[in-house]
Amino acid sequence: MGAEHPALAVNLYTPLAIILFFTMLTTLRFSIAGTLKTANPVLRVLTHPAWLAPLILEGGYVLGAFYHGALSPWPPATFHIVAEKAGFWAAAAATEGAITVDIWLLWATATTFKIFSPPHDVRMVKYYYVVNFAIGAYLMARFLHVIDMGKVGIIPG
């Protein structure tokens, strides 16, 4: 589609990149602050929980793309891969998706578990982050390994 109708591709990828930027920003804020509640009206708009709605599709799509070697968990590599094929805005959207999924793989999932864990598990919360980081790092290493296998011809694609 990008080669046939470059103007159409820009028109589709630009709003996607903007939406995914706010999803990434909201994910980052949630991961650092542990909440999205704030008295600051600007932050309420920029990091509203509604910006997390794209994660429903984005998370699964990006994880699948990681697994199949279409995208890399390393954001600069993702940008390079996509920019060659579909241009800047597609690469920006893909990179924002990769960053967001990386944050969830390494940290944000534990923050979610921390928020919803019962009060009597408070001493276990530190282990949520250790386990989240370990599993996320393993998955990212696995995705990078699958990508390397595809480059040397072990996996067709």
PDB file of C-alpha atoms in Angstrom:
ATOM      1  CA  MET A   1       0.000   0.000   0.000  1.00  0.00           C
ATOM      2  CA  GLY A   2       2.799   2.453   0.847  1.00  0.00           C
ATOM      3  CA  ALA A   3       4.392   2.192  -2.600  1.00  0.00           C
ATOM      4  CA  GLU A   4       1.124   2.478  -4.522  1.00  0.00           C
ATOM      5  CA  HIS A   5      -0.435   5.346  -2.574  1.00  0.00           C
ATOM      6  CA  PRO A   6       2.200   7.223  -0.562  1.00  0.00           C
ATOM      7  CA  ALA A   7      -0.234   9.994   0.399  1.00  0.00           C
ATOM      8  CA  LEU A   8      -2.713   7.425   1.717  1.00  0.00           C
ATOM      9  CA  ALA A   9       0.036   5.734   3.748  1.00  0.00           C
ATOM     10  CA  VAL A  10       0.999   9.053   5.327  1.00  0.00           C
ATOM     11  CA  ASN A  11      -2.634   9.755   6.113  1.00  0.00           C
ATOM     12  CA  LEU A  12      -3.057   6.373   7.846  1.00  0.00           C
ATOM     13  CA  TYR A  13       0.247   6.161   9.697  1.00  0.00           C
ATOM     14  CA  THR A  14       0.362   9.731  10.986  1.00  0.00           C
ATOM     15  CA  PRO A  15      -2.743   9.500  13.224  1.00  0.00           C
ATOM     16  CA  LEU A  16      -1.684   5.995  14.252  1.00  0.00           C
ATOM     17  CA  ALA A  17       1.714   7.330  15.314  1.00  0.00           C
ATOM     18  CA  ILE A  18       0.022  10.124  17.289  1.00  0.00           C
ATOM     19  CA  ILE A  19      -2.352   7.716  19.047  1.00  0.00           C
ATOM     20  CA  LEU A  20       0.457   5.279  19.832  1.00  0.00           C
ATOM     21  CA  PHE A  21       2.569   8.153  21.163  1.00  0.00           C
ATOM     22  CA  PHE A  22      -0.098   8.903  23.771  1.00  0.00           C
ATOM     23  CA  THR A  23      -0.409   5.181  24.550  1.00  0.00           C
ATOM     24  CA  MET A  24       3.346   5.055  25.073  1.00  0.00           C
ATOM     25  CA  LEU A  25       3.299   8.218  27.208  1.00  0.00           C
ATOM     26  CA  THR A  26       0.447   6.880  29.346  1.00  0.00           C
ATOM     27  CA  THR A  27       2.203   3.542  29.777  1.00  0.00           C
ATOM     28  CA  LEU A  28       5.396   5.292  30.804  1.00  0.00           C
ATOM     29  CA  ARG A  29       3.616   7.496  33.327  1.00  0.00           C
ATOM     30  CA  PHE A  30       1.705   4.531  34.742  1.00  0.00           C
ATOM     31  CA  SER A  31       4.939   2.564  35.080  1.00  0.00           C
ATOM     32  CA  ILE A  32       6.761   5.359  36.899  1.00  0.00           C
ATOM     33  CA  ALA A  33       3.960   6.818  39.029  1.00  0.00           C
ATOM     34  CA  GLY A  34       1.983   3.627  39.576  1.00  0.00           C
ATOM     35  CA  THR A  35      -1.246   5.504  38.909  1.00  0.00           C
ATOM     36  CA  LEU A  36      -2.881   7.712  36.306  1.00  0.00           C
ATOM     37  CA  LYS A  37      -4.758   9.834  38.828  1.00  0.00           C
ATOM     38  CA  THR A  38      -3.591  13.420  39.044  1.00  0.00           C
ATOM     39  CA  ALA A  39      -4.861  16.884  39.913  1.00  0.00           C
ATOM     40  CA  ASN A  40      -2.971  18.347  36.943  1.00  0.00           C
ATOM     41  CA  PRO A  41      -5.541  18.879  34.141  1.00  0.00           C
ATOM     42  CA  VAL A  42      -2.905  18.730  31.387  1.00  0.00           C
ATOM     43  CA  LEU A  43      -1.598  15.371  32.623  1.00  0.00           C
ATOM     44  CA  ARG A  44      -5.180  14.120  32.920  1.00  0.00           C
ATOM     45  CA  VAL A  45      -5.668  14.738  29.196  1.00  0.00           C
ATOM     46  CA  LEU A  46      -2.227  13.570  28.025  1.00  0.00           C
ATOM     47  CA  THR A  47      -2.247  10.371  30.088  1.00  0.00           C
ATOM     48  CA  HIS A  48      -5.938   9.568  30.369  1.00  0.00           C
ATOM     49  CA  PRO A  49      -6.649   5.844  30.867  1.00  0.00           C
ATOM     50  CA  ALA A  50      -8.500   5.850  27.531  1.00  0.00           C
ATOM     51  CA  TRP A  51      -5.100   6.141  25.818  1.00  0.00           C
ATOM     52  CA  LEU A  52      -4.428   2.574  27.000  1.00  0.00           C
ATOM     53  CA  ALA A  53      -7.298   1.196  24.881  1.00  0.00           C
ATOM     54  CA  PRO A  54      -5.049   0.694  21.803  1.00  0.00           C
ATOM     55  CA  LEU A  55      -3.061  -1.828  23.866  1.00  0.00           C
ATOM     56  CA  ILE A  56      -5.839  -4.329  23.182  1.00  0.00           C
ATOM     57  CA  LEU A  57      -4.712  -4.605  19.556  1.00  0.00           C
ATOM     58  CA  GLU A  58      -1.226  -3.160  19.809  1.00  0.00           C
ATOM     59  CA  GLY A  59       0.085  -5.591  22.418  1.00  0.00           C
ATOM     60  CA  GLY A  60      -0.883  -8.734  20.574  1.00  0.00           C
ATOM     61  CA  TYR A  61       0.144  -7.392  17.189  1.00  0.00           C
ATOM     62  CA  VAL A  62       3.576  -6.224  18.320  1.00  0.00           C
ATOM     63  CA  LEU A  63       4.293  -9.384  20.326  1.00  0.00           C
ATOM     64  CA  GLY A  64       3.364 -11.461  17.273  1.00  0.00           C
ATOM     65  CA  ALA A  65       5.543  -9.273  15.070  1.00  0.00           C
ATOM     66  CA  PHE A  66       8.411  -9.753  17.534  1.00  0.00           C
ATOM     67  CA  TYR A  67       7.926 -13.505  17.472  1.00  0.00           C
ATOM     68  CA  HIS A  68       7.835 -13.692  13.690  1.00  0.00           C
ATOM     69  CA  GLY A  69      10.816 -11.370  13.295  1.00  0.00           C
ATOM     70  CA  ALA A  70       8.855  -8.620  11.532  1.00  0.00           C
ATOM     71  CA  LEU A  71       9.714  -6.158  14.313  1.00  0.00           C
ATOM     72  CA  SER A  72      12.524  -6.107  16.834  1.00  0.00           C
ATOM     73  CA  PRO A  73      12.245  -5.551  20.602  1.00  0.00           C
ATOM     74  CA  TRP A  74      15.142  -3.120  20.116  1.00  0.00           C
ATOM     75  CA  PRO A  75      13.330   0.116  19.083  1.00  0.00           C
ATOM     76  CA  PRO A  76      16.086   1.543  16.816  1.00  0.00           C
ATOM     77  CA  ALA A  77      16.120  -1.727  14.859  1.00  0.00           C
ATOM     78  CA  THR A  78      12.320  -1.621  14.551  1.00  0.00           C
ATOM     79  CA  PHE A  79      12.491   1.943  13.239  1.00  0.00           C
ATOM     80  CA  HIS A  80      15.106   0.962  10.658  1.00  0.00           C
ATOM     81  CA  ILE A  81      13.217  -2.177   9.541  1.00  0.00           C
ATOM     82  CA  VAL A  82       9.923  -0.348   9.025  1.00  0.00           C
ATOM     83  CA  ALA A  83      11.336   2.928   7.645  1.00  0.00           C
ATOM     84  CA  GLU A  84      12.907   1.063   4.727  1.00  0.00           C
ATOM     85  CA  LYS A  85       9.595  -0.534   3.788  1.00  0.00           C
ATOM     86  CA  ALA A  86       6.896   1.981   4.661  1.00  0.00           C
ATOM     87  CA  GLY A  87       8.410   5.362   5.506  1.00  0.00           C
ATOM     88  CA  PHE A  88       8.858   7.598   8.509  1.00  0.00           C
ATOM     89  CA  TRP A  89       5.345   7.645  10.000  1.00  0.00           C
ATOM     90  CA  ALA A  90       4.957   3.892   9.809  1.00  0.00           C
ATOM     91  CA  ALA A  91       8.381   3.523  11.428  1.00  0.00           C
ATOM     92  CA  ALA A  92       7.434   6.014  14.151  1.00  0.00           C
ATOM     93  CA  ALA A  93       4.222   4.104  14.901  1.00  0.00           C
ATOM     94  CA  ALA A  94       6.024   0.750  14.944  1.00  0.00           C
ATOM     95  CA  THR A  95       8.777   2.091  17.193  1.00  0.00           C
ATOM     96  CA  GLU A  96       6.258   3.559  19.630  1.00  0.00           C
ATOM     97  CA  GLY A  97       4.480   0.208  19.656  1.00  0.00           C
ATOM     98  CA  ALA A  98       7.757  -1.607  20.336  1.00  0.00           C
ATOM     99  CA  ILE A  99       8.669   0.775  23.168  1.00  0.00           C
ATOM    100  CA  THR A 100       5.228   0.430  24.744  1.00  0.00           C
ATOM    101  CA  VAL A 101       5.292  -3.365  24.586  1.00  0.00           C
ATOM    102  CA  ASP A 102       8.861  -3.397  25.947  1.00  0.00           C
ATOM    103  CA  ILE A 103       7.727  -1.333  28.936  1.00  0.00           C
ATOM    104  CA  TRP A 104       4.891  -3.776  29.585  1.00  0.00           C
ATOM    105  CA  LEU A 105       7.218  -6.761  29.160  1.00  0.00           C
ATOM    106  CA  LEU A 106       9.782  -5.399  31.602  1.00  0.00           C
ATOM    107  CA  TRP A 107       7.909  -3.303  34.185  1.00  0.00           C
ATOM    108  CA  ALA A 108       4.297  -2.187  33.771  1.00  0.00           C
ATOM    109  CA  THR A 109       2.732  -5.622  34.234  1.00  0.00           C
ATOM    110  CA  ALA A 110       4.234  -5.794  37.738  1.00  0.00           C
ATOM    111  CA  THR A 111       2.865  -2.325  38.474  1.00  0.00           C
ATOM    112  CA  THR A 112      -0.599  -3.557  37.506  1.00  0.00           C
ATOM    113  CA  PHE A 113      -0.239  -6.598  39.757  1.00  0.00           C
ATOM    114  CA  LYS A 114       0.972  -4.326  42.563  1.00  0.00           C
ATOM    115  CA  ILE A 115      -2.132  -2.146  42.306  1.00  0.00           C
ATOM    116  CA  PHE A 116      -4.542  -5.072  42.334  1.00  0.00           C
ATOM    117  CA  SER A 117      -2.727  -7.322  44.807  1.00  0.00           C
ATOM    118  CA  PRO A 118      -4.373  -7.948  48.171  1.00  0.00           C
ATOM    119  CA  PRO A 119      -2.979  -5.959  51.118  1.00  0.00           C
ATOM    120  CA  HIS A 120      -1.574  -9.067  52.802  1.00  0.00           C
ATOM    121  CA  ASP A 121       0.768  -9.625  49.802  1.00  0.00           C
ATOM    122  CA  VAL A 122       2.571  -6.300  50.238  1.00  0.00           C
ATOM    123  CA  ARG A 123       5.880  -7.982  51.113  1.00  0.00           C
ATOM    124  CA  MET A 124       5.764  -9.917  47.834  1.00  0.00           C
ATOM    125  CA  VAL A 125       5.410  -6.847  45.596  1.00  0.00           C
ATOM    126  CA  LYS A 126       9.170  -6.445  45.125  1.00  0.00           C
ATOM    127  CA  TYR A 127       9.233  -9.931  43.614  1.00  0.00           C
ATOM    128  CA  TYR A 128       6.566  -8.954  41.092  1.00  0.00           C
ATOM    129  CA  TYR A 129       9.083  -6.608  39.499  1.00  0.00           C
ATOM    130  CA  VAL A 130      11.905  -9.153  39.581  1.00  0.00           C
ATOM    131  CA  VAL A 131       9.737 -11.831  37.975  1.00  0.00           C
ATOM    132  CA  ASN A 132       8.261  -9.367  35.450  1.00  0.00           C
ATOM    133  CA  PHE A 133      11.736  -8.193  34.451  1.00  0.00           C
ATOM    134  CA  ALA A 134      13.141 -11.739  34.242  1.00  0.00           C
ATOM    135  CA  ILE A 135      10.293 -13.094  32.124  1.00  0.00           C
ATOM    136  CA  GLY A 136      10.190  -9.975  29.943  1.00  0.00           C
ATOM    137  CA  ALA A 137      13.957 -10.034  29.385  1.00  0.00           C
ATOM    138  CA  TYR A 138      13.773 -13.740  28.518  1.00  0.00           C
ATOM    139  CA  LEU A 139      11.004 -13.121  25.991  1.00  0.00           C
ATOM    140  CA  MET A 140      12.859 -10.208  24.437  1.00  0.00           C
ATOM    141  CA  ALA A 141      16.032 -12.312  24.158  1.00  0.00           C
ATOM    142  CA  ARG A 142      13.972 -15.115  22.633  1.00  0.00           C
ATOM    143  CA  PHE A 143      12.442 -12.740  20.079  1.00  0.00           C
ATOM    144  CA  LEU A 144      15.911 -11.442  19.160  1.00  0.00           C
ATOM    145  CA  HIS A 145      17.126 -15.027  18.800  1.00  0.00           C
ATOM    146  CA  VAL A 146      14.228 -15.844  16.470  1.00  0.00           C
ATOM    147  CA  ILE A 147      15.087 -12.769  14.397  1.00  0.00           C
ATOM    148  CA  ASP A 148      18.738 -13.886  14.189  1.00  0.00           C
ATOM    149  CA  MET A 149      17.677 -17.389  13.135  1.00  0.00           C
ATOM    150  CA  GLY A 150      15.651 -15.854  10.303  1.00  0.00           C
ATOM    151  CA  LYS A 151      18.647 -13.805   9.132  1.00  0.00           C
ATOM    152  CA  VAL A 152      20.848 -16.862   8.760  1.00  0.00           C
ATOM    153  CA  GLY A 153      18.136 -18.814   6.957  1.00  0.00           C
ATOM    154  CA  ILE A 154      17.203 -21.273   9.688  1.00  0.00           C
ATOM    155  CA  ILE A 155      13.645 -19.952   9.762  1.00  0.00           C
ATOM    156  CA  PRO A 156      12.115 -19.235   6.352  1.00  0.00           C
ATOM    157  CA  GLY A 157      10.794 -15.760   5.868  1.00  0.00           C
TER     158      GLY A 157
END
